[in-house]
XYZ file of C-alpha atoms in Angstrom:
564
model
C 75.477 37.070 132.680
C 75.588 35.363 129.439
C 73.233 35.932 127.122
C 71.416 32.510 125.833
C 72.016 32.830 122.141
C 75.402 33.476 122.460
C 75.643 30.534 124.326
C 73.349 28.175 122.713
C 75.390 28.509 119.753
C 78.366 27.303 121.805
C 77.118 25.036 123.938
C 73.894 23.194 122.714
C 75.813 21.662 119.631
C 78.510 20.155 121.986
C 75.894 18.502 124.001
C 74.730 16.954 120.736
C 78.074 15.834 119.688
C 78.521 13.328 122.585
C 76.060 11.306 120.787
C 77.371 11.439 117.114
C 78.747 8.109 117.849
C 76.656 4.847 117.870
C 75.782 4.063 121.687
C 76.912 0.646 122.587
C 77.254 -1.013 125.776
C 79.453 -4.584 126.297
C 80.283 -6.317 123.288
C 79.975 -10.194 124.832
C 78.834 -11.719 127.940
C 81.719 -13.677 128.299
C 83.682 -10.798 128.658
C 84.851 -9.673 132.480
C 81.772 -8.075 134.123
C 83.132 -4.243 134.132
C 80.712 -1.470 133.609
C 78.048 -0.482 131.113
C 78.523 2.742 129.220
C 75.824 3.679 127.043
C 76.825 6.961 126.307
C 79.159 9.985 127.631
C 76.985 11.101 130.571
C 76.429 7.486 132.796
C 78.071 4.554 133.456
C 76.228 1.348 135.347
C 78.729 -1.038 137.403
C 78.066 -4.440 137.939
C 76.938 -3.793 141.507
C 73.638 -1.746 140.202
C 75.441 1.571 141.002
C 74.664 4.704 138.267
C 77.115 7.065 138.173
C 76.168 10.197 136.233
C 79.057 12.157 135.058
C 78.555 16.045 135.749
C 80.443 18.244 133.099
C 78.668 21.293 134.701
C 80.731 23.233 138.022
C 79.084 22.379 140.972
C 79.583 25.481 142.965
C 76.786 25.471 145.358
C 73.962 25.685 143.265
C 73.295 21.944 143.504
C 73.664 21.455 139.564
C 75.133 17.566 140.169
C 71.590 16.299 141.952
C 69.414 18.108 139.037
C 70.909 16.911 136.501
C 71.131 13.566 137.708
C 67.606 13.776 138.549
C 66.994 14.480 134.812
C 68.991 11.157 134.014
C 67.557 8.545 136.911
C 64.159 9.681 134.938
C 64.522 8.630 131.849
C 66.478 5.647 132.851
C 64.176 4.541 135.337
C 66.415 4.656 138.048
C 66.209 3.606 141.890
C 67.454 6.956 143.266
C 69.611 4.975 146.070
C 71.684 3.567 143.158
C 72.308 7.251 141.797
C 75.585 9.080 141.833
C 77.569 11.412 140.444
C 81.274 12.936 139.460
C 83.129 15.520 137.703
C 84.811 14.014 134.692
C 88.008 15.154 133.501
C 88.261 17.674 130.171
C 87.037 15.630 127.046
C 85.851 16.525 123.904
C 83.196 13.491 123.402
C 81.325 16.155 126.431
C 81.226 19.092 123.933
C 81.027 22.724 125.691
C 82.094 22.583 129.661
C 80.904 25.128 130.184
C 78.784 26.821 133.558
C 77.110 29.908 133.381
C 73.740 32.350 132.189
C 71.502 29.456 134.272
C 71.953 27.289 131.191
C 73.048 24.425 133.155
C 69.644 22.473 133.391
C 68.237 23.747 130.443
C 70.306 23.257 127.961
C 71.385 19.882 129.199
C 67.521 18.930 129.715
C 67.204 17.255 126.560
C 70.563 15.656 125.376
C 70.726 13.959 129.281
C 67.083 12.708 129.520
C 67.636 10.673 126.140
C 70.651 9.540 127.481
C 68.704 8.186 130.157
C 66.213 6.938 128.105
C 68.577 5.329 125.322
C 70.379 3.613 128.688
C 66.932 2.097 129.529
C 66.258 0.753 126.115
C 68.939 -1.395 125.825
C 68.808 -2.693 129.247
C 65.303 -3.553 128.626
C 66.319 -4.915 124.953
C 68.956 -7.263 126.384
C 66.384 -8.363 129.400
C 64.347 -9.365 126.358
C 66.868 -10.819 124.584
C 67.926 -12.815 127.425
C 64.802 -14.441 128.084
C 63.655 -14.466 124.605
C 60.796 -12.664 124.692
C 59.453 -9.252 122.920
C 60.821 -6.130 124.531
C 57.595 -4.009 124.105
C 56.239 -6.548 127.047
C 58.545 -5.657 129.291
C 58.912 -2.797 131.793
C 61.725 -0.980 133.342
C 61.393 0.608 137.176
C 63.728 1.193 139.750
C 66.270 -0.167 138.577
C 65.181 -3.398 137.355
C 63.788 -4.777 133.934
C 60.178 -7.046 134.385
C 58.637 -9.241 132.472
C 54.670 -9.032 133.513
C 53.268 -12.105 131.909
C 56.045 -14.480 133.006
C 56.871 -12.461 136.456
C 60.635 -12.720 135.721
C 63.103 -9.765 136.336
C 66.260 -8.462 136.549
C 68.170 -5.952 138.490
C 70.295 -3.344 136.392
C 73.316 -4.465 138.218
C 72.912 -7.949 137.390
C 71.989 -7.437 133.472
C 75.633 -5.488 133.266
C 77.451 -8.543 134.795
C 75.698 -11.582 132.792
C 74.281 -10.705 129.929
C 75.594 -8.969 126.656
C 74.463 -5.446 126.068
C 74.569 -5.503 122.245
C 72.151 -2.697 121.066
C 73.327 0.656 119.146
C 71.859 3.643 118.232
C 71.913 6.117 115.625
C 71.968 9.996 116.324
C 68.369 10.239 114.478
C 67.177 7.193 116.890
C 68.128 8.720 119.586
C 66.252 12.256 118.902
C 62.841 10.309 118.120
C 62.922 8.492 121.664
C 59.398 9.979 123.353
C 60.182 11.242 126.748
C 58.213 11.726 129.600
C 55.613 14.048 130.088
C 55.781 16.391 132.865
C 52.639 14.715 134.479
C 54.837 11.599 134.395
C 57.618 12.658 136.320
C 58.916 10.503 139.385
C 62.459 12.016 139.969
C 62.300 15.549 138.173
C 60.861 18.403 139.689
C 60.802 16.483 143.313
C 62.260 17.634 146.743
C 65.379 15.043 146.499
C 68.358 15.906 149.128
C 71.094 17.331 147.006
C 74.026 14.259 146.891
C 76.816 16.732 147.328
C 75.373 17.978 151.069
C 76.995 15.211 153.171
C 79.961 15.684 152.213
C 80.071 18.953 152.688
C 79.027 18.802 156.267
C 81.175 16.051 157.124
C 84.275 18.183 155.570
C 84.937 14.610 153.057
C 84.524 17.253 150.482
C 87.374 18.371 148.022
C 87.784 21.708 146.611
C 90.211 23.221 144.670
C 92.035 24.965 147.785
C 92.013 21.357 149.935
C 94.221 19.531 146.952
C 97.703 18.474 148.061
C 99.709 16.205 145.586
C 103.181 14.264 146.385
C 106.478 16.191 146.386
C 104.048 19.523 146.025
C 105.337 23.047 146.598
C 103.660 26.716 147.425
C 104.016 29.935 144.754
C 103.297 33.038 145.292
C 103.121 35.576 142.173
C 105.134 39.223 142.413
C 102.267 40.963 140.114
C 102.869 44.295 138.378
C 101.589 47.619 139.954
C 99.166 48.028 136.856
C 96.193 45.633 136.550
C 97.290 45.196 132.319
C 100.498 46.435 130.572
C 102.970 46.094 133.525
C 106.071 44.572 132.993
C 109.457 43.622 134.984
C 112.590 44.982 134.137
C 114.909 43.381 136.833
C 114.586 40.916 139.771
C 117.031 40.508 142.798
C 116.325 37.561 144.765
C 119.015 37.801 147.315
C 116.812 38.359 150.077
C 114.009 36.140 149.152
C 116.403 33.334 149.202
C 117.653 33.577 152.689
C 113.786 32.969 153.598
C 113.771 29.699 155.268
C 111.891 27.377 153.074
C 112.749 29.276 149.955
C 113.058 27.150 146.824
C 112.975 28.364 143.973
C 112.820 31.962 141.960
C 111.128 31.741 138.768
C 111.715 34.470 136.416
C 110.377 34.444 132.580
C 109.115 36.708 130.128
C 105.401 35.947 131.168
C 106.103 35.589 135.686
C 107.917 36.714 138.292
C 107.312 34.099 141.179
C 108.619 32.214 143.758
C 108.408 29.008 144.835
C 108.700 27.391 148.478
C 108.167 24.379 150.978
C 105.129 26.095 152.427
C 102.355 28.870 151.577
C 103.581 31.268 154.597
C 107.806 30.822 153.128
C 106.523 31.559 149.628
C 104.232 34.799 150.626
C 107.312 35.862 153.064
C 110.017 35.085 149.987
C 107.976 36.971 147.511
C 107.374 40.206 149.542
C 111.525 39.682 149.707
C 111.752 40.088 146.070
C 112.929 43.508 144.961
C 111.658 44.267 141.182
C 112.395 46.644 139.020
C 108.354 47.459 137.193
C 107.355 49.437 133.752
C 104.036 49.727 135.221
C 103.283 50.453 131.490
C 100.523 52.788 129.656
C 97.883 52.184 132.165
C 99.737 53.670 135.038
C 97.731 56.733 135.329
C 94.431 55.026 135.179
C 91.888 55.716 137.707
C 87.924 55.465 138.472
C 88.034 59.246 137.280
C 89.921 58.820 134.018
C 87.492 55.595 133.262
C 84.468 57.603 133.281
C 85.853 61.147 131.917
C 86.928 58.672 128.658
C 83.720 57.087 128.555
C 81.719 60.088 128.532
C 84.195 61.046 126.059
C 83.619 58.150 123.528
C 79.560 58.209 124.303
C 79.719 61.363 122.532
C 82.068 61.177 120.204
C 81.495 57.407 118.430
C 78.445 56.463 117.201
C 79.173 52.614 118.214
C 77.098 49.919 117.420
C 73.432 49.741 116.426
C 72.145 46.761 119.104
C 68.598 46.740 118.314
C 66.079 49.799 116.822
C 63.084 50.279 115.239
C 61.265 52.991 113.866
C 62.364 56.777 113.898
C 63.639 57.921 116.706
C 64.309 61.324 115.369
C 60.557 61.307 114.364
C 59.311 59.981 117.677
C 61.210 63.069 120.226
C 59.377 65.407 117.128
C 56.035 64.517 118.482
C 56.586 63.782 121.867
C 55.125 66.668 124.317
C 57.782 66.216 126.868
C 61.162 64.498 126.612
C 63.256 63.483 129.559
C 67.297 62.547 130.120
C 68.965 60.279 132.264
C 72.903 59.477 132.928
C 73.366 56.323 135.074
C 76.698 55.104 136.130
C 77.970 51.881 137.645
C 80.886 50.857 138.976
C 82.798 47.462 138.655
C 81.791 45.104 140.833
C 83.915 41.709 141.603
C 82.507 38.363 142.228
C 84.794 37.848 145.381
C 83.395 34.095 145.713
C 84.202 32.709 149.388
C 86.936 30.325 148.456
C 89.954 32.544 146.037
C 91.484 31.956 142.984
C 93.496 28.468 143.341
C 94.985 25.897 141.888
C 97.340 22.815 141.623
C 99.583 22.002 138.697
C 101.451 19.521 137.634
C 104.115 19.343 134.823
C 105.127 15.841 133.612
C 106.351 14.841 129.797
C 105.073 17.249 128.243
C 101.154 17.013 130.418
C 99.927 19.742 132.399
C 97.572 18.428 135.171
C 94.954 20.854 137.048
C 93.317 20.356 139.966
C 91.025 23.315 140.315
C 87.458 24.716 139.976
C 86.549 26.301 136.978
C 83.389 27.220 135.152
C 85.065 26.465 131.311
C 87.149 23.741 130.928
C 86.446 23.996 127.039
C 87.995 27.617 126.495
C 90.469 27.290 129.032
C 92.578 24.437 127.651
C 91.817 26.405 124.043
C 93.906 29.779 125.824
C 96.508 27.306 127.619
C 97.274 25.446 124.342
C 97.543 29.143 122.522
C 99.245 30.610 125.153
C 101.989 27.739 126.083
C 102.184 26.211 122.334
C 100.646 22.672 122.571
C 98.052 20.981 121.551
C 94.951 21.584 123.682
C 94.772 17.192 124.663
C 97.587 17.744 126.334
C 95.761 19.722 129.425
C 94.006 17.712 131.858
C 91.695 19.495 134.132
C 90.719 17.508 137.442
C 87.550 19.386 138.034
C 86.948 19.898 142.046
C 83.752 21.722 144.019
C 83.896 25.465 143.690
C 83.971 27.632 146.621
C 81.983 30.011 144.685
C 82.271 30.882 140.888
C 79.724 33.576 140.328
C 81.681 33.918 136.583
C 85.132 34.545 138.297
C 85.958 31.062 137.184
C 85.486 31.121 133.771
C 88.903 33.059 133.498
C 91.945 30.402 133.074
C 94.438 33.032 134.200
C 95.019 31.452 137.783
C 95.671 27.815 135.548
C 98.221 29.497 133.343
C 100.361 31.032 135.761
C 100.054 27.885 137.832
C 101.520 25.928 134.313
C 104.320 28.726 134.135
C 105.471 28.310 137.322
C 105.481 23.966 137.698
C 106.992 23.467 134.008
C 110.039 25.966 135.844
C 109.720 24.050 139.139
C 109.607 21.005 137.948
C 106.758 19.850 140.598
C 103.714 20.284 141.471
C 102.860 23.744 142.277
C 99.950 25.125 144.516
C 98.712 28.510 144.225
C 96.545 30.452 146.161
C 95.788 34.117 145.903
C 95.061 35.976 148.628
C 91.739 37.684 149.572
C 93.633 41.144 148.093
C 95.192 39.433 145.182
C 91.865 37.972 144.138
C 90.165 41.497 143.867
C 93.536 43.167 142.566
C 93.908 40.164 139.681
C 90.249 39.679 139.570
C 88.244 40.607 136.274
C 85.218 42.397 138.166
C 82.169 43.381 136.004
C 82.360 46.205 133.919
C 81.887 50.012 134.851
C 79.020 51.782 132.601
C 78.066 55.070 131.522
C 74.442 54.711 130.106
C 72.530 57.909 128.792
C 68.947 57.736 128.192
C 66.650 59.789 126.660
C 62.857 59.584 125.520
C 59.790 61.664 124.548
C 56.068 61.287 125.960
C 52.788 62.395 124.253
C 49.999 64.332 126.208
C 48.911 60.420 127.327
C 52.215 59.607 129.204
C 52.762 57.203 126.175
C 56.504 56.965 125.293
C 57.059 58.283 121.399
C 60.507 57.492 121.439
C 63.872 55.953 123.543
C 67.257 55.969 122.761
C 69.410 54.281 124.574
C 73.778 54.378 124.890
C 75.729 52.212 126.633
C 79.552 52.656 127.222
C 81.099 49.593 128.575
C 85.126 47.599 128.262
C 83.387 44.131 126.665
C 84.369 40.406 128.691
C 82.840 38.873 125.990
C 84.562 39.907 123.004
C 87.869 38.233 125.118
C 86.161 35.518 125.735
C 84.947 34.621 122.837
C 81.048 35.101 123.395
C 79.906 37.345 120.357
C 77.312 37.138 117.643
C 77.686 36.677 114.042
C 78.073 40.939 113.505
C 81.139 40.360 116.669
C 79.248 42.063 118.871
C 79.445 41.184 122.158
C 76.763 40.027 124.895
C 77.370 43.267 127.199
C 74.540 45.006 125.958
C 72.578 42.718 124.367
C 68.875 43.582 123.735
C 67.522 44.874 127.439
C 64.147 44.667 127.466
C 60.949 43.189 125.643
C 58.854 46.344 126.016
C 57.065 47.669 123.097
C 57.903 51.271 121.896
C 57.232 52.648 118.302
C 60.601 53.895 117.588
C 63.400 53.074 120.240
C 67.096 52.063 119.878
C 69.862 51.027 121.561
C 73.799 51.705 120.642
C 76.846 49.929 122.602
C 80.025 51.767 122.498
C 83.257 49.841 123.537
C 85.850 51.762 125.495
C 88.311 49.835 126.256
C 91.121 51.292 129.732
C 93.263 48.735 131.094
C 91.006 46.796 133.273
C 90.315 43.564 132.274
C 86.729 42.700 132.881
C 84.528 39.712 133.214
C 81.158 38.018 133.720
C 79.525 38.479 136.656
C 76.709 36.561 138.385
C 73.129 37.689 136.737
C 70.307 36.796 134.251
C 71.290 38.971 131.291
C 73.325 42.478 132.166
C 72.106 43.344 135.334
C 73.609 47.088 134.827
C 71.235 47.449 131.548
C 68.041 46.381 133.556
C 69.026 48.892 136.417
C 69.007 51.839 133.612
C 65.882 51.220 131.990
C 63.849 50.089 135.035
C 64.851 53.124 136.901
C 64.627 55.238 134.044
C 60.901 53.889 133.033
C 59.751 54.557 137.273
C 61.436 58.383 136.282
C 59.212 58.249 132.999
C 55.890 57.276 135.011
C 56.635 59.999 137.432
C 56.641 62.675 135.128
C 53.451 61.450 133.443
C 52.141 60.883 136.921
C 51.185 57.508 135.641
C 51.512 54.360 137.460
C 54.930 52.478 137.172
C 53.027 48.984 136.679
C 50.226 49.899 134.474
C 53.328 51.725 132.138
C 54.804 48.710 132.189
C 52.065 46.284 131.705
C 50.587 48.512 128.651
C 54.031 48.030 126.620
C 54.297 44.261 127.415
C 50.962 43.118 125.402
C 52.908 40.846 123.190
C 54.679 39.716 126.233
C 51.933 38.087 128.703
C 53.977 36.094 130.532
C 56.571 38.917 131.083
C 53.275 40.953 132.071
C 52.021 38.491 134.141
C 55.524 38.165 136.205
C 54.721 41.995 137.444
C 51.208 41.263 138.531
C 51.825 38.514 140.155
C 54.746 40.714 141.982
C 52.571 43.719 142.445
C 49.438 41.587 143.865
C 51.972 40.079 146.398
C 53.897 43.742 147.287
C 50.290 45.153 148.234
C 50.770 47.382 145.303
C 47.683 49.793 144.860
C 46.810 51.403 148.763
C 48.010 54.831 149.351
C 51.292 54.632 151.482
C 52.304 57.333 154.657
C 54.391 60.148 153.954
C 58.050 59.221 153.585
C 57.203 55.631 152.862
C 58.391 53.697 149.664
C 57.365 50.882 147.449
C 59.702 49.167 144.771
């Protein structure tokens, strides 16, 4: 997971910047009845219809209906009229970005007062229109009323006849009042998710269901080593006497082939014979990853994530100390639907049609990586089979840019269920090492805490000011009186990523487990421990007795019987 500073920084400001520009809707009446666009996140046709552009990857969770449930509200929507799509790349959207569980929170905001600044000048052209004060009219359901004359007007109708004229600054917009929760119609209500029908009726589109005109299948000869590999010689004698064979493409970056269909292009490649310098990582194993990282959580101090007190001081007076090593493997996302993607290579314009979770940094690594300026990536954003943080990497868009700007045609590619956890970028292996002191009360005196971990997010670009990354951010919000916590990179020739979670899942897993060993020892209770070190956190405390009151906690269980 991400964690929601890190993130904030990145993403809340772009959400702001799609409203540094005055909103305006039509300029004159006269003109040809089109559509209304207040702002960057809706558009209103003539025919009533609200369509709320989602800049957030719809990969099961239902994101599209939320946060178009956040707009209707504001705007005063009729829900029937409601729909959504996935815009292509833009900058005016700021961070595309999905991941952490930011999606409806940190869009809350900026989307309800685009909803609300939408409304207001609807209702201030109704007004206008009939010449009477806005502050005595009323918006609902998609139509603008005036009480004391019993006129109205549908949305639909105001967009094709009369001019939409009002603006507003960025410092109007942020004193609109919203709603109050009490107040909500739309928000917080069981509404059908929009995307559902589609899905049952198979009308849905994903990434893997594209197909394009004059398109072609690759298939990607990858290295024996996951990072450092690199080919030395290709003979493609045999791959071309594959019926359906096209192409060979060959360059400094790819060895791949391309061919009329996906079974000729897996059946060409296996034909290829290359030469590989599987490169410094060829004696890597699971082994060597953990002998070096309980090599470097000796040797390097690391970094200093969070501390306070003396720790030194603390295991001094402590009656009892305790040690714990925990390991964890990596651990790959393996969403339902592999890596794919479509791409398309035409004067000088790469086109993908794919799912991904960061259409922001990927066009930022494709414009690095191939040389051109980042508008010149289009990204046709399709449902995800499954994300989980697999698709924030861009590495299944790049080689599918390589290959078409060679081909000279659209390209599909599709990994296979092997390839995807071969080339995947599964969560990061850890070696953590705890240790902490109790007095004679089973009160902790002192925790130290060391993490070894290969960092996703220093590649990706999610650190804080110091460049540390999010890996082992702060793991807890209990209360010690001299704790810290140290992070030591170790970096092996395994590219990792994000994974699925609310904060580092691996961290929690140490501590919790480590705490239940702490209350053991002390022969104290796991949930009072807990509860006594959360007293400046009582809505963190009041999570686990809510839990606890709902497990049964408390009775005496029968031998051999747990409770977690």
């Amino acid at each position: 997971g991400l964690d929601s500073r890190e993130f904030l920084a990145t993403a809340a400001a772009g959400l702001t910047l799609a409203f540094a520009i005055p909103l305006a809707g039509r300029a004159s009446g006269a003109e040809a009845a089109t559509s209304f666009e207040p702002n960057a996140w809706l558009t209103i046709t003539p025919d009533g219809v609200v369509t709320v552009h989602i800049i957030r990857a719809e990969m099961g969770q239902g994101v599209g209906t939320a946060l178009a449930q956040i707009v209707g509200e504001e705007l005063e929507a009729d829900w029937k009229d409601i729909r959504i799509d996935y815009p292509v790349n833009d900058p005016k959207y700021g961070a595309m970005f999905t991941g952490g569980s930011f999606s409806v929170n940190v869009s809350f905001d900026a989307m309800s007062r685009a909803g609300a600044a939408a409304r207001i000048m609807l209702v201030d052209a109704a007004a206008g229109h009939w010449k009477v004060d806005a502050a005595d009219c009323v918006a609902e359901r998609g139509i603008v009323r005036h009480p004391p004359t019993g006129r109205s007007i549908s949305y639909g109708d105001l967009v094709a006849r009369v001019p939409i004229t009002r603006t507003m600054s960025p410092d109007e917009l942020k004193a609109i009042p919203l709603k109050k929760p009490h107040q909500y119609r739309l928000v917080g209500k069981w509404i059908p998710r929009l995307d559902i029908p589609e899905k049952v009726d198979g009308r849905a589109k994903f990434g893997i269901d594209v197909f394009l005109p004059d398109m072609a299948y690759a298939k990607v000869a990858y290295p024996p080593t996951r990072e450092g590999g690199k080919h030395t010689a290709v003979d493609d004698r045999a791959a071309r006497r594959v019926k359906g064979w096209l192409k060979t493409v060959v360059t400094d970056d790819i060895v791949a082939v391309v061919a009329e269909t996906y079974e000729a292009a897996v059946e060409a490649r296996d034909a290829l014979r290359v030469t590989w310098d599987p490169g410094p990582n060829a004696n890597v194993s699971t082994a060597s990853i953990f002998r070096d990282y309980e090599r470097v959580g000796q040797q390097e101090a690391g970094v200093v994530w969070f501390g306070a007190g003396d720790v030194a001081a603390g295991m001094a007076q402590a009656v009892r100390t305790h040690a714990a090593t925990y390991t964890t493997d990596f651990a790959a996302q393996a969403p339902l639907e592999p890596m794919n993607c479509v791409a398309r290579y035409d004067n000088g314009v790469y086109d993908f049609f794919t799912g991904t979770q960061f259409q922001t940094v990927s066009t930022r690594h494709l414009a690095k990586k191939l040389g051109i300026d980042p508008s010149r990536f289009r990204i046709h954003q399709q449902y995800l089979g499954g994300g989980f943080g697999a698709r924030i990497e861009h590495d299944i868009m790049l080689e599918g840019a390589l290959i078409a700007r060679e081909a000279r045609r659209p390209i599909k590619l599709i990994r296979s269920r092997e390839e995807d956890l071969e080339r995947g970028f599964p969560r990061s292996a850890t070696l953590q090492v705890l240790r902490a002191g109790l007095d004679a009360a089973g009160r902790i005196t002192a925790w130290e805490h060391v993490f070894v971990a290969a960092s996703a997010q220093i590649r990706q670009g999610f650190v804080d000011a110091a460049g540390r990354p999010n890996d082992a951010r702060r793991g807890h919000s209990y209360e010690m009186p001299n704790h810290v916590m140290r992070a030591v990179r170790a970096e092996h020739g395994m590219p990792v990523g994000s994974y699925r979670s609310v904060g580092p899942g691996y961290v929690y897993f140490a501590i919790e487990t480590f705490l239940d060993e702490l209350a053991r020892l002390a022969k104290r209770d796991p949930i009072e421990l807990r509860i006594e070190m959360l007293a400046r956190q009582p809505r963190f405390a009041n999570v686990i007795r809510l839990c606890a009151a709902r497990a049964g906690w408390g009775p005496p269980l029968p031998p051999n019987v747990g409770r977690g």
